[in-house]
Structure formats: structure tokens, C-alpha cells
Short mmCIF file of C-alpha atoms and ligand atoms in Angstrom, two decimals:
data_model
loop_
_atom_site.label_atom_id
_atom_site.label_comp_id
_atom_site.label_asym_id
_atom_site.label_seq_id
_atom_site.Cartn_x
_atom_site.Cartn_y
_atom_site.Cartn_z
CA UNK A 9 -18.87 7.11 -15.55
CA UNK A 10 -19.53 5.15 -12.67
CA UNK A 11 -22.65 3.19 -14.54
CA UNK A 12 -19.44 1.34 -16.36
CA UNK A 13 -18.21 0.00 -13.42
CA UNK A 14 -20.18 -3.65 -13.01
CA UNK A 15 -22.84 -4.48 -10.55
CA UNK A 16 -21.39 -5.83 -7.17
CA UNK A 17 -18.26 -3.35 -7.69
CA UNK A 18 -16.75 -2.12 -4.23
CA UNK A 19 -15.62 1.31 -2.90
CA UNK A 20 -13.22 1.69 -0.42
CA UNK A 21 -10.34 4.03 1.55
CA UNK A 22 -7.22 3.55 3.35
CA UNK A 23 -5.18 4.23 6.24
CA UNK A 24 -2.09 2.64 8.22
CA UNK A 25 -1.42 2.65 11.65
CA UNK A 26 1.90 4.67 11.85
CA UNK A 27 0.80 6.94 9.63
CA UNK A 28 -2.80 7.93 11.49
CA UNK A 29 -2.20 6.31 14.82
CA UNK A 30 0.13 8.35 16.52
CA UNK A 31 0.28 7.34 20.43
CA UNK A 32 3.86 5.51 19.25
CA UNK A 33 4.41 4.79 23.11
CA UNK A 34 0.77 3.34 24.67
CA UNK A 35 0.05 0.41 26.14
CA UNK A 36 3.13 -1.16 25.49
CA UNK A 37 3.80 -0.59 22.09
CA UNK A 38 7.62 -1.98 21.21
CA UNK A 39 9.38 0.16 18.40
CA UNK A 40 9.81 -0.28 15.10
CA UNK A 41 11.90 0.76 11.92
CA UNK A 42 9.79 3.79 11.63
CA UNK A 43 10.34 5.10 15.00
CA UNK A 44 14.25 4.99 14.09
CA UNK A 45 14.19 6.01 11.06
CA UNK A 46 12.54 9.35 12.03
CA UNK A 47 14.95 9.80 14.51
CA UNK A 48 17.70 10.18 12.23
CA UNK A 49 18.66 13.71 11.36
CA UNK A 50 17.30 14.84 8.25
CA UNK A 51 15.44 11.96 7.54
CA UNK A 52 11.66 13.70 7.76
CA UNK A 53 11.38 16.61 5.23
CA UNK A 54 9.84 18.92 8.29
CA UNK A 55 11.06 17.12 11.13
CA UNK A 56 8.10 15.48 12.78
CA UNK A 57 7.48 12.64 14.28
CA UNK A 58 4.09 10.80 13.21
CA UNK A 59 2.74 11.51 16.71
CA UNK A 60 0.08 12.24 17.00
CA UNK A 61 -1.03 12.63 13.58
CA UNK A 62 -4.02 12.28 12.91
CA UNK A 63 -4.50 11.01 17.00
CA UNK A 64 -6.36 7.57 15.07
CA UNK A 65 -4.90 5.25 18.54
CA UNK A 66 -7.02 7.42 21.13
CA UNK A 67 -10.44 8.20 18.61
CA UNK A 68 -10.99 5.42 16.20
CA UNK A 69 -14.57 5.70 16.05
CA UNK A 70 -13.88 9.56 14.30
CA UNK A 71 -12.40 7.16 11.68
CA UNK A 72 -15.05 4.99 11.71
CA UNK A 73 -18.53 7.39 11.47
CA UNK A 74 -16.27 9.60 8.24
CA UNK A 75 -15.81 5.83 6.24
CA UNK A 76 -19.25 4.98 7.53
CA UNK A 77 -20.50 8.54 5.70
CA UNK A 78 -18.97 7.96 2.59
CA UNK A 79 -21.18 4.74 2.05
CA UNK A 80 -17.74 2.84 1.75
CA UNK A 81 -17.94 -1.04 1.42
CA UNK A 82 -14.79 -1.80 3.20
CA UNK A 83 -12.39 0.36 4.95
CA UNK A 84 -8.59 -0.61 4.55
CA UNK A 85 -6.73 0.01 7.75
CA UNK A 86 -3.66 -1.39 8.61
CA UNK A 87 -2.34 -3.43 12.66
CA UNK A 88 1.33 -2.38 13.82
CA UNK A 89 2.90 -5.54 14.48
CA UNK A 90 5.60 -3.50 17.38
CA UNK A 91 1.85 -2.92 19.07
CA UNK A 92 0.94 -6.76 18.87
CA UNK A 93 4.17 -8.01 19.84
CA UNK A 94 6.64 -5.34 21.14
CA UNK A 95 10.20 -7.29 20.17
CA UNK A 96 8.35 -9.13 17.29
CA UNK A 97 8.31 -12.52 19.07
CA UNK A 98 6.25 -13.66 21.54
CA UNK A 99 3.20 -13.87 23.37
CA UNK A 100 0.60 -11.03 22.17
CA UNK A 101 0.03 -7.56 24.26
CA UNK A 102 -3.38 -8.08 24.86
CA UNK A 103 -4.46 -4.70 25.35
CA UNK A 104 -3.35 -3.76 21.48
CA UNK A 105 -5.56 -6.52 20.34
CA UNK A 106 -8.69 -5.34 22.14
CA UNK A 107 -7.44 -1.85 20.56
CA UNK A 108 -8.40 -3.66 17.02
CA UNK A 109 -11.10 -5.47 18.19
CA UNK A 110 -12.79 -2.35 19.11
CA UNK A 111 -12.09 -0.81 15.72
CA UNK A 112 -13.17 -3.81 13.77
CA UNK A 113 -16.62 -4.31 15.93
CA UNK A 114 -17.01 0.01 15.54
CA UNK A 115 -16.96 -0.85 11.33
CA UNK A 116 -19.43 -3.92 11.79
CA UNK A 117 -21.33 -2.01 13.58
CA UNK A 118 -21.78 1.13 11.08
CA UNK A 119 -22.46 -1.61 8.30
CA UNK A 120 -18.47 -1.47 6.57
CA UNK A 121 -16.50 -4.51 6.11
CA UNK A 122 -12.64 -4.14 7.64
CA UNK A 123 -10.34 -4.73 5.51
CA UNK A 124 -6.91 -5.04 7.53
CA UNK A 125 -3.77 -5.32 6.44
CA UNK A 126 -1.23 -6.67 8.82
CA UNK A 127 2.21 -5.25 7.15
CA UNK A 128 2.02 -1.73 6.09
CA UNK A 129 5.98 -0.85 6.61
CA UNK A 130 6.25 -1.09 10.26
CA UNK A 131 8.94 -3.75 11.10
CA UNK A 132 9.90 -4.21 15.39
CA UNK A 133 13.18 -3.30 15.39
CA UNK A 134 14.49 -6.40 17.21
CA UNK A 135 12.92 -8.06 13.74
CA UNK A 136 14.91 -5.46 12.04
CA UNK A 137 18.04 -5.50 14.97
CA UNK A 138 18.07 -9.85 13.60
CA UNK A 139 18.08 -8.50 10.08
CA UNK A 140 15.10 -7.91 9.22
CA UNK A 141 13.57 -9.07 5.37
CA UNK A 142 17.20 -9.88 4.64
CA UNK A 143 16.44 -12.76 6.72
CA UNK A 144 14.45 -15.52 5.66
CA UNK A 145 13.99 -16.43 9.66
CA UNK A 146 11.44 -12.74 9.60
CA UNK A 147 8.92 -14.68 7.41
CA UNK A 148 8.35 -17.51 9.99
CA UNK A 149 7.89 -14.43 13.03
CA UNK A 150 5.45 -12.90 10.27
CA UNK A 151 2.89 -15.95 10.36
CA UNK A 152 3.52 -16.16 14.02
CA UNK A 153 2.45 -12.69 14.11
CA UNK A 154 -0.88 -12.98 11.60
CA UNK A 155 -1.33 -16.32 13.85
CA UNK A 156 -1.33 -14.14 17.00
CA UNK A 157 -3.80 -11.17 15.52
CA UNK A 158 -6.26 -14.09 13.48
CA UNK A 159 -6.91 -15.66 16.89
CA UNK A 160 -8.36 -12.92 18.06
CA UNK A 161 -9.64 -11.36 15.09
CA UNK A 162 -10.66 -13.90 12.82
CA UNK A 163 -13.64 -14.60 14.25
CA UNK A 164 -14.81 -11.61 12.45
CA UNK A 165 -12.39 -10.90 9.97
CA UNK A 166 -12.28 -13.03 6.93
CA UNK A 167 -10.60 -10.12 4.34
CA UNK A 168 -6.99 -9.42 4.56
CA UNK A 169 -4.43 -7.89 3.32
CA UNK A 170 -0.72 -9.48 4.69
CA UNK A 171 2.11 -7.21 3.31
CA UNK A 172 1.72 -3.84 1.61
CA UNK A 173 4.23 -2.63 -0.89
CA UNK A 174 6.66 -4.97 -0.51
CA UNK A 175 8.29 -3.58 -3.84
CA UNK A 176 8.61 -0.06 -1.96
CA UNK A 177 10.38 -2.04 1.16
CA UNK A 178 12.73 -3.60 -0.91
CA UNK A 179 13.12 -1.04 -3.01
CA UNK A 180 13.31 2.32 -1.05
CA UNK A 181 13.80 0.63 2.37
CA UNK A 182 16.87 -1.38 1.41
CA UNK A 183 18.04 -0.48 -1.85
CA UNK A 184 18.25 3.19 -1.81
CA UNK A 185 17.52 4.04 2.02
CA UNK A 186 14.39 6.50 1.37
CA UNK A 187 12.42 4.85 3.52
CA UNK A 188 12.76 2.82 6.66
CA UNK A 189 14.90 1.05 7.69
CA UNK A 190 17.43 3.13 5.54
CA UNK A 191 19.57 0.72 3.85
CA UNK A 192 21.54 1.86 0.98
CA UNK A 193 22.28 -2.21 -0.76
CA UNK A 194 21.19 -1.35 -4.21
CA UNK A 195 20.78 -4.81 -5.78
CA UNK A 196 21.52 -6.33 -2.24
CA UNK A 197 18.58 -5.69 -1.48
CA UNK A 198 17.28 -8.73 -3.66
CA UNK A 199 16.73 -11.32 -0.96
CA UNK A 200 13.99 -8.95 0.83
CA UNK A 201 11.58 -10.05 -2.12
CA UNK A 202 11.87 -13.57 -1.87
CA UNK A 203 11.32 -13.14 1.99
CA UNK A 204 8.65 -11.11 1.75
CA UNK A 205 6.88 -13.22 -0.60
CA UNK A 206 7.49 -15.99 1.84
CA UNK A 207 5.83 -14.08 4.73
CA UNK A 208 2.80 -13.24 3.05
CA UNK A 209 2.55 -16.86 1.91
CA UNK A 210 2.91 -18.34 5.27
CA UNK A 211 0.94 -16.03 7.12
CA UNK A 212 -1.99 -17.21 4.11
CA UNK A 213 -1.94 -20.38 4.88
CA UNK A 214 -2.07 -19.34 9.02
CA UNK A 215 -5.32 -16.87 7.97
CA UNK A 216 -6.65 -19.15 5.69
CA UNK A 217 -6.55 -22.17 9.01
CA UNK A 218 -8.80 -19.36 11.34
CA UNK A 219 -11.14 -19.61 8.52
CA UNK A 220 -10.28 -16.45 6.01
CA UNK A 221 -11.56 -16.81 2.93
CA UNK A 222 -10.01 -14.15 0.77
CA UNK A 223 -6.73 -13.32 1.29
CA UNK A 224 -4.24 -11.29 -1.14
CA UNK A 225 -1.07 -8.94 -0.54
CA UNK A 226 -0.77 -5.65 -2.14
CA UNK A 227 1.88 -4.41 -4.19
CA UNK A 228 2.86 -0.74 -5.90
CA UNK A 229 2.23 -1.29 -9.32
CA UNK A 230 3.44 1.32 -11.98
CA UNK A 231 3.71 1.12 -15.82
CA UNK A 232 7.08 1.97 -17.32
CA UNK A 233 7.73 3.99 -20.12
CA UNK A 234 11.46 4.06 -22.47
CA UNK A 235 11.98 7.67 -22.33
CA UNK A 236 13.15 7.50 -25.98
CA UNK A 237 12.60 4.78 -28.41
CA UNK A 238 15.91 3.28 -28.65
CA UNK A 239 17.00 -0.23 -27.88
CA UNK A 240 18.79 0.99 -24.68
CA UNK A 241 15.69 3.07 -22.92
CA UNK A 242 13.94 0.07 -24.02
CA UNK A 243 16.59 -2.18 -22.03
CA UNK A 244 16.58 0.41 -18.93
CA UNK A 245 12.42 0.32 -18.99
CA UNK A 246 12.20 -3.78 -19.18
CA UNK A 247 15.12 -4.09 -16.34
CA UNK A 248 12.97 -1.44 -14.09
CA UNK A 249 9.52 -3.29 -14.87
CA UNK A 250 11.39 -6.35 -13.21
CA UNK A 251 12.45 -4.63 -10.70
CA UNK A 252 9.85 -2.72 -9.54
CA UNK A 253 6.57 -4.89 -10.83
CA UNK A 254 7.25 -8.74 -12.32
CA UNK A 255 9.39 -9.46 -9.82
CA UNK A 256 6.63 -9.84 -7.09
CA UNK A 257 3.66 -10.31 -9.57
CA UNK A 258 5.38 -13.51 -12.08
CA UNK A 259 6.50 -15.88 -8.81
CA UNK A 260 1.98 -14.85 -7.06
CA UNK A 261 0.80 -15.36 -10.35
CA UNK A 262 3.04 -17.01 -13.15
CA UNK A 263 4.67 -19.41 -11.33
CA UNK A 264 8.25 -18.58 -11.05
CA UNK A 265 10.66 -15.35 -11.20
CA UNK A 266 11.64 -13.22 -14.25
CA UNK A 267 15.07 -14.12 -15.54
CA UNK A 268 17.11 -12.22 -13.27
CA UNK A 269 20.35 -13.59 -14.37
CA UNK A 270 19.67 -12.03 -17.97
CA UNK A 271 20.04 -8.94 -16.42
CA UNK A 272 23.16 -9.79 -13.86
CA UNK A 273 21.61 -10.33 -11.31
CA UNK A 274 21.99 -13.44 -8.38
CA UNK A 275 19.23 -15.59 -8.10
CA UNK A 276 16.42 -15.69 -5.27
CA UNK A 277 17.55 -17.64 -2.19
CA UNK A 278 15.37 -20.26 -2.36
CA UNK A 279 14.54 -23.42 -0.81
CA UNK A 280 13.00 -25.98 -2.48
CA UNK A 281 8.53 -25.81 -2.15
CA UNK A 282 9.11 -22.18 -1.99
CA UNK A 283 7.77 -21.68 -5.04
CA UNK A 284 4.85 -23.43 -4.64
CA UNK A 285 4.49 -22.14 -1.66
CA UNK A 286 4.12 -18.54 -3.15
CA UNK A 287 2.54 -19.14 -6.43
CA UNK A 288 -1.58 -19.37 -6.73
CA UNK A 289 -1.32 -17.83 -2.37
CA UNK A 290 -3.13 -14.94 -3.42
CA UNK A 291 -7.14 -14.94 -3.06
CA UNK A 292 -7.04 -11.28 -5.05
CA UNK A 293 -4.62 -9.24 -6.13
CA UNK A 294 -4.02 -5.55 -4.51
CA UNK A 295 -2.30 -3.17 -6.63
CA UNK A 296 -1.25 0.31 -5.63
CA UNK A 297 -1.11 2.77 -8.49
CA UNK A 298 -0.34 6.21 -8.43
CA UNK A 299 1.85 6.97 -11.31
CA UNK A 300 3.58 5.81 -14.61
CA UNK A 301 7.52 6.08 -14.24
CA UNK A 302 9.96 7.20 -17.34
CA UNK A 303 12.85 5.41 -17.59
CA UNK A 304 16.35 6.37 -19.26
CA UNK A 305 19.46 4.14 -20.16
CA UNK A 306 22.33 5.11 -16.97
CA UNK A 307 25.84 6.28 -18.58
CA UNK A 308 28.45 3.45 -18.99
CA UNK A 309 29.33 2.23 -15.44
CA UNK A 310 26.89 3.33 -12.92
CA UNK A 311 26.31 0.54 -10.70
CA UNK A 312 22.47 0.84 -11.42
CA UNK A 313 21.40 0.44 -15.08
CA UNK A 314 18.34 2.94 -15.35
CA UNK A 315 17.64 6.53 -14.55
CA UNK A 316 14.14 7.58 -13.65
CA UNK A 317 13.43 10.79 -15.02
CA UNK A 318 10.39 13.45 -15.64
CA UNK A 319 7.94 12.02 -17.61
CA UNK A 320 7.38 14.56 -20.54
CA UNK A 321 4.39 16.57 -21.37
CA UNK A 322 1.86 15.58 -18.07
CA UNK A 323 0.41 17.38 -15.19
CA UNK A 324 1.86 16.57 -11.74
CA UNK A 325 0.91 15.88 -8.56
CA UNK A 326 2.20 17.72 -4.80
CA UNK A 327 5.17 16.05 -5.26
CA UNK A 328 6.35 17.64 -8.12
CA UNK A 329 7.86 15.78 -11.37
CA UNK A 330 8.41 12.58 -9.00
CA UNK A 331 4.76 11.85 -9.13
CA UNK A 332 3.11 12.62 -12.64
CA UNK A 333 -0.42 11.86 -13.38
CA UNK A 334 -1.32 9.65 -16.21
CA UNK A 335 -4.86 7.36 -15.34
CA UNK A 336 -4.26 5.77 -18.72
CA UNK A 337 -1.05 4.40 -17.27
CA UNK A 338 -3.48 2.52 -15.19
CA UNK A 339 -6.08 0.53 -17.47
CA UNK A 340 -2.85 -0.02 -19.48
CA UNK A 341 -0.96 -1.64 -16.70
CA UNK A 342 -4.40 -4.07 -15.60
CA UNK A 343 -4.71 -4.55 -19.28
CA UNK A 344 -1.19 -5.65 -19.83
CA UNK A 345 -1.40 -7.99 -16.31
CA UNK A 346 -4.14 -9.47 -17.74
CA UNK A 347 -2.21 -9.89 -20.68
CA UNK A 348 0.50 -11.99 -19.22
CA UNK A 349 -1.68 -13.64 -16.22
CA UNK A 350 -4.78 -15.33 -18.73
CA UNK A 351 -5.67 -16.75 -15.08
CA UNK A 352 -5.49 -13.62 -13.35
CA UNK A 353 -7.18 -13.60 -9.82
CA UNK A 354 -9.61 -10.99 -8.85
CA UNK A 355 -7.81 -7.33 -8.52
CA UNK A 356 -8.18 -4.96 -5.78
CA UNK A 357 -7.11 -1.38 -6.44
CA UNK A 358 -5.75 -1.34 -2.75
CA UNK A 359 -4.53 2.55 -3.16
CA UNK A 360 -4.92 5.23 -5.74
CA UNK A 361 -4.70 8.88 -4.37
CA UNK A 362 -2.68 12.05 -5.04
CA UNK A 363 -0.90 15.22 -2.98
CA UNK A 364 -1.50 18.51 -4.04
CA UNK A 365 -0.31 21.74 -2.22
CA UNK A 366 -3.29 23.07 0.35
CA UNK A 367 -4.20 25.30 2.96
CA UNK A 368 -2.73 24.06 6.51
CA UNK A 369 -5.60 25.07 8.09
CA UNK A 370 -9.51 23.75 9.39
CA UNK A 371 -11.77 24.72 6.52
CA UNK A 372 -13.54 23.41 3.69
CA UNK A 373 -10.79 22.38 0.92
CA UNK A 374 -12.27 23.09 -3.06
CA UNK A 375 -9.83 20.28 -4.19
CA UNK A 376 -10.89 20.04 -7.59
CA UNK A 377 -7.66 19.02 -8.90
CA UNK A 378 -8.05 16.05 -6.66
CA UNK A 379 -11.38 15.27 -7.66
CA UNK A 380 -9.98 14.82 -11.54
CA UNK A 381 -7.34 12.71 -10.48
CA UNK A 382 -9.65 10.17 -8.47
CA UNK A 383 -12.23 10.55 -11.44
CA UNK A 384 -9.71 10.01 -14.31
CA UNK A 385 -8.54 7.05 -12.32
CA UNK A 386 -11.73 5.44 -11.89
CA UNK A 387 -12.33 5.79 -15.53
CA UNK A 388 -8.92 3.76 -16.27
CA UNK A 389 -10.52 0.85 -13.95
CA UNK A 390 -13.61 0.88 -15.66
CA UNK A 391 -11.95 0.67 -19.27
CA UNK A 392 -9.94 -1.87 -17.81
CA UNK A 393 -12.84 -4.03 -16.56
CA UNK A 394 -14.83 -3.34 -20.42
CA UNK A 395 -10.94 -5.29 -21.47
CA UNK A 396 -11.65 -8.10 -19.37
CA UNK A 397 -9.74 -7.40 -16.20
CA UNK A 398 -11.68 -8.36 -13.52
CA UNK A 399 -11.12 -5.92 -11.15
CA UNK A 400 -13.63 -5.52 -8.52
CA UNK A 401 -12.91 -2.65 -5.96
CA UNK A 402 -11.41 0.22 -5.89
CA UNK A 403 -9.82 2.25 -2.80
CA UNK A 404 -9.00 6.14 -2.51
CA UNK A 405 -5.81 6.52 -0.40
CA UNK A 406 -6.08 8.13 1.69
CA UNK A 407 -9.26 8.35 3.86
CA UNK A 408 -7.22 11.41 6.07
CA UNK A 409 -4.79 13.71 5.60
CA UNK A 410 -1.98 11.85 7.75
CA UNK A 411 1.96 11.76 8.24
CA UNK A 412 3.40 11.16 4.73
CA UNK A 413 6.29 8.93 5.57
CA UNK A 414 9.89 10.81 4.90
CA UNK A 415 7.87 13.75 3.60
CA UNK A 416 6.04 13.75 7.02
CA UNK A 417 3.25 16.38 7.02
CA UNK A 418 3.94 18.02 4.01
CA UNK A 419 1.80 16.47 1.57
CA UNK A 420 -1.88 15.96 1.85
CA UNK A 421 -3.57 12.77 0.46
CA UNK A 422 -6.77 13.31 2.80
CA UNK A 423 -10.51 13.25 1.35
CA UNK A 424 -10.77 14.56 5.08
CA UNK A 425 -8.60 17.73 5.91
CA UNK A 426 -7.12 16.80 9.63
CA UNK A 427 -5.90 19.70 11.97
CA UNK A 428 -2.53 17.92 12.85
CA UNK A 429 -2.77 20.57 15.69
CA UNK A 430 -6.34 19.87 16.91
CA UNK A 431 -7.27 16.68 15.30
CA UNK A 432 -10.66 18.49 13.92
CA UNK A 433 -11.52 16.57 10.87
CA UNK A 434 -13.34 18.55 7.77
CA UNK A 435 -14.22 16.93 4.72
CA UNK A 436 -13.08 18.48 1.54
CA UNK A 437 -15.15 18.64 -1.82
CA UNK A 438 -13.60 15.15 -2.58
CA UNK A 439 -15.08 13.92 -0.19
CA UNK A 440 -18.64 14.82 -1.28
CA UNK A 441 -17.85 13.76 -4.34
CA UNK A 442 -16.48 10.05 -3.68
CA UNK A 443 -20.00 9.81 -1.10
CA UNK A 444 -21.90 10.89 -4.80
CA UNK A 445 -20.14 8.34 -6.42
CA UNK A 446 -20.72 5.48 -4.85
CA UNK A 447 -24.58 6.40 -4.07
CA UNK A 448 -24.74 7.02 -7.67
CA UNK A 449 -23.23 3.67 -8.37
CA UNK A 450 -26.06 1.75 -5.88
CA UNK A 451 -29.09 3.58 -7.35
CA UNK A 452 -27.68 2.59 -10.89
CA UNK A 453 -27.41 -1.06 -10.58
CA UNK A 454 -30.55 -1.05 -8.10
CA UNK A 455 -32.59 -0.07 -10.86
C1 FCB B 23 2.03 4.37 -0.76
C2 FCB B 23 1.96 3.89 0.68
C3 FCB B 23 1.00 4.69 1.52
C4 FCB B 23 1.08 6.17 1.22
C5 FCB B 23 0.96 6.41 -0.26
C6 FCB B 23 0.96 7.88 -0.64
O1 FCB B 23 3.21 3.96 -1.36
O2 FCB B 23 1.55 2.54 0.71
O3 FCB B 23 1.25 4.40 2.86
O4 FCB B 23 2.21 6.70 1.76
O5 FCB B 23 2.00 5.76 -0.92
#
């Protein structure tokens, strides 16, 4: 399989801060939407707090040496902006800085390229408190922000990632309030994607002036599917494809928004140069894919117009029905971007991964049905890339087992099994595999 995938193709894994770090109140740290959000009763499935997961603040370098044995290229981590600057203004905390420096000299130093991303969810609250991505005022503290962690950084980190998912922020953060910070706006959520957008393209230009040299954002990609074929699942599955994918990926790459109006909906709050501003910022593309989503026409006057829904006759991951697994989904989706976007930049596959139920406990995991889900996937990319889709590294999410968000420690994305009660780390039979992979890969082009 892996002799498909081109010479020069890179392997990677993921992690972000809140979710491995733990230690939410050293050195300084300020809070942030996440460390409200889990406060609120009921919020996290099993109650817990993301500290001290996986204890990644205090031992970094365990981090480190399990990317460095996997052979990776580049290991995606992610910077908490509340640790860099506490009310998300202002001069930076110093100590949280050499706290990255030390991570990103530990992954020079075992030969793997850091990949950071500076945005992976956790907004300060006094950002938030201001409000937040509603705002267009955030994406001017953002490039303040990237300006303050490039100055120190950039020196020796020329790869970044700005936001991650903003389609999940706007989506889940302020449309339906699954996430952080827990809005419930439905479509008033809209102005978060034009301001998010905005950040990441001002904080590219601020990278770009300390000298980066390939800089993209990365977005949660999924392919939609009409659950029947009639003219009104078809409706429902184009509105949610806006919505969820072309509303981000048309203004990076294609030089403007969808037609929102067509489907009711206000226009972006723009300012003229905006667009400009946003269009061709991207270095790469990052897209996040874990699954396809089925979409269903909503009965006559519910305020959204789509229901997601099972999709029929596929296996599923930890997360039951919400997450099935389809790795077509995913050459057709890079096939169909390509498609659209003749002039399409480099792609990153920033995060593909899956959760299945497994023993809480140290121990070698047999996850085999992880194993076919990574495999499957890679396949996709590498049909994709025989289409034409120039897609040139790929990235397991997640490197660890770590705190899973409003689902907290319940499911289990890990090519490492972590102790959440000891910290020991023990690699499962992914792991061994994703190593074989990407030594396999080496010794094929090297020959
Ligand atoms: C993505 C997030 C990542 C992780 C995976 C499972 O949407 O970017 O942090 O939670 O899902």
C-alpha cells in the first residue's frame, strides 16, 4: 500500500495542549473557554477535568522520544494561547515560551520537524469575556498573539499551523453549544467564520514577516451524503456542505464565499481587502477527516434546514452511529476539492484517527480495528494522490490517548495507551504498525 504513496511523502501525529497538557494552573497560565466550559454541570460525559491528562506540561520529552520512535517526520502539537498571554492581550509570560522552546529544541534534537499549531480551541476567556470570534477585534489579538510566540519561536520554526477546526468552533462552539464556549446561536453563529478566517490570515502575514515559509490552517473536512435521492435530501446535503466545508475552503482557495443568501442566510461582515486578505493565505491546506456525514431534509419549520442522521449500512467507530467509517469518503472528498480548486495548494491530512471501546488499563492494546481504519484511510490518500491531488502528508490523531473534549476520557484515539492515573505510556499494536509503515515507506523509495 504504502509503495503508492509518492517519494518525499510525510508521516506525522498530533496532539493539543489542553487536551495532553494538563497543569491548567502553572506558571501563570490565564484561563480559557475550556476551563469554563468543563466547569459547567454536565458538560463532560464523566466529569473530568483535562488535568492532568496525559501530564504532557511537566514531561514533554515522554512525548518527544514515542514521536521520535515512530520515525515520524513532523509532530503536530498545538501552544495554548491563555499560557502565552493569560487575559489574551499583552506582553508574553515568558516562562510558557521557554516551556515551547524546550519542546521544539527536544524534536530538533531527536531529528522530527515541529509542526505547531497556535489555535487548537483554547480561547482566554477575557478574549471570549470581549466576545470572542463574534468579534472581529479577536482576529487582530490573534496576530498579536502568533507575533508574540514567532519571536521567540521562529527562529526555528518555519511550519505552522494558525487555527484548527475553525468549522467545529463555529459550528459546535457557537451554533449548537457542544463544545466550548457553549453558545447555542444556530446561524448566529455566522460571523465566527469570517473572523476566524481573518485571524489566521493576519497572523500569516505576522509568521510569514519572522521568516515562515509554509504556513496553512486546518479545517474538519467531511463529505456529505443525501440520505435519499430526492431533490430535498439533495437540498439539505448541499446547504450542510456549505456549512460545514465550502464555507471556509471557497473564500482560502476560490476566492470568495458560497452564495449564502441562496440559502437565507446574511452575508459575511466584511470589510473591504478582506477578501484578499484571506484568499491564496494558505501555504498548504490541512484537512481533518474522520467521517462522511448523512444528511436528511428537516420537517417544515425547524429553524435549521437539515438533519444529520446514521449513515446506512457502515461500521462505526467508539462513538457509535455519530462517527461512521467510510475511507472512500476521503479520496472522494480530496478528489472532489481538487475538482473545484484546479489550483489547489499542497494538502496536509492534519488529523485522521478513530475511538474504539478499550481496556482502561496499562497493557499492550491488540487494536486491530484501529489498525484497519488508519490503513483504509491511508489507502483513500494514496488513490487520491494517483487522481492528481497533491497531497503530501498524512497525520494519525492522535499520538496519545488524551482528554476527548466533552466526552473527556471516555474515548481513546491513542497509538500510545496513557494511564490517566499514572501517566505510564504503552504503545498499542497501532503503534507498531504506523513505525512499519513509514520504515517500509523509506526503504521503498530508497531503493
Ligand atoms: C478533532 C479535534 C481533535 C480531536 C479529534 C478526535 O475534531 O481537532 O482535537 O478531538 O477531533
Amino acid at each position: 500500500m504504502s509503495a503508492a504513496l509518492p517519494n518525499g511523502f510525510r508521516f506525522s501525529a498530533a496532539t493539543s495542549a489542553f487536551q495532553v497538557e494538563g497543569a491548567r494552573t502553572a506558571d501563570g497560565r490565564g484561563r480559557s473557554i475550556w476551563d469554563d466550559f468543563l466547569e459547567r454541570p454536565g458538560a463532560i460525559k464523566d466529569g473530568s477535568t483535562a488535568d492532568p491528562a496525559c501530564d504532557s506540561y511537566r514531561h514533554p520529552e515522554a512525548d518527544v522520544s514515542l514521536a521520535a520512535g515512530l520515525g515520524l517526520d513532523r509532530y503536530r502539537f498545538s501552544i495554548q494561547w491563555a499560557r502565552v498571554q493569560p487575559e489574551g492581550r499583552g506582553p508574553a509570560n515568558g516562562t510558557a515560551l521557554d516551556h515551547y522552546s524546550r519542546v521544539v529544541d527536544a524534536l530538533l534534537d531527536a531529528g522530527v520537524t515541529p509542526l505547531p499549531t497556535l489555535y487548537h480551541w483554547e480561547l482566554p476567556s477575557a478574549v471570549e469575556e470581549d466576545g470572542g470570534w463574534l468579534e472581529r477585534d479577536t482576529a487582530s489579538r490573534f496576530a498579536e498573539y502568533a507575533d508574540l510566540v514567532a519571536e521567540r519561536l521562529g527562529d526555528r520554526v518555519r511550519h505552522w499551523y494558525t487555527l484548527n477546526e475553525p468549522a467545529m468552533t463555529t459550528l459546535q462552539g457557537y451554533a449548537t453549544g457542544a463544545l466550548a464556549p457553549g453558545r447555542q446561536l444556530l446561524f448566529g453563529a455566522l460571523p465566527t467564520v469570517h473572523h476566524q478566517l481573518l485571524a489566521h490570515a493576519r497572523a500569516a502575514e505576522v509568521l510569514r514577516a519572522h521568516g515562515s515559509s509554509h504556513v496553512g490552517l486546518v479545517n474538519n473536512h467531511t463529505w456529505v451524503l443525501p440520505l435519499h435521492d430526492t431533490p430535498e435530501d439533495h437540498a439539505a446535503a448541499h446547504a450542510y456542505d456549505i456549512i460545514h466545508n465550502r464555507v471556509f475552503s471557497e473564500p482560502l482557495l476560490g476566492g470568495g464565499y458560497p452564495d449564502l443568501a441562496a440559502l437565507g442566510l446574511p452575508d459575511m461582515p466584511m470589510l473591504p481587502g478582506d477578501l484578499e486578505l484571506i484568499g491564496g493565505s494558505v501555504d498548504f491546506y490541512g484537512i481533518n477527516f474522520y467521517n462522511p456525514t448523512t444528511v436528511t431534509v428537516a420537517a417544515p419549520g425547524e429553524p435549521i434546514p437539515f438533519d444529520i442522521v446514521p449513515t446506512p449500512g457502515v461500521p462505526v467507530t467508539g462513538f457509535g452511529p455519530e462517527w461512521p467509517i467510510m475511507p472512500e469518503a476521503l479520496r472522494d472528498l480530496l478528489v472532489d476539492l481538487r475538482r473545484r480548486h484546479p489550483q489547489l495548494p499542497p494538502v496536509i491530512i492534519g488529523e485522521n484517527g478513530a475511538s474504539f471501546p478499550e481496556p482502561d488499563r496499562a497493557g499492550r492494546v491488540e487494536d486491530a480495528d484501529r489498525i484497519d481504519y488508519l490503513a483504509g484511510h491511508l489507502s483513500a490518500v494514496a488513490e487520491a494522490i494517483a487522481q492528481g491531488v497533491p497531497v503530501e502528508e498524512y497525520t494519525v490523531w492522535s499520538l496519545l490517548d488524551n482528554w476527548e473534549w466533552a466526552d473527556g476520557y471516555t474515548q481513546r484515539f491513542g497509538l500510545v495507551h496513557v494511564d490517566f492515573e499514572t501517566g505510564e505510556r504503552t504503545p498499542k499494536a497501532s503503534y507498531d504498525w504506523y513505525r512499519d509503515v513509514i520504515a517500509r515507506h523509506r526503504a521503498e523509495i530508497s531503493r
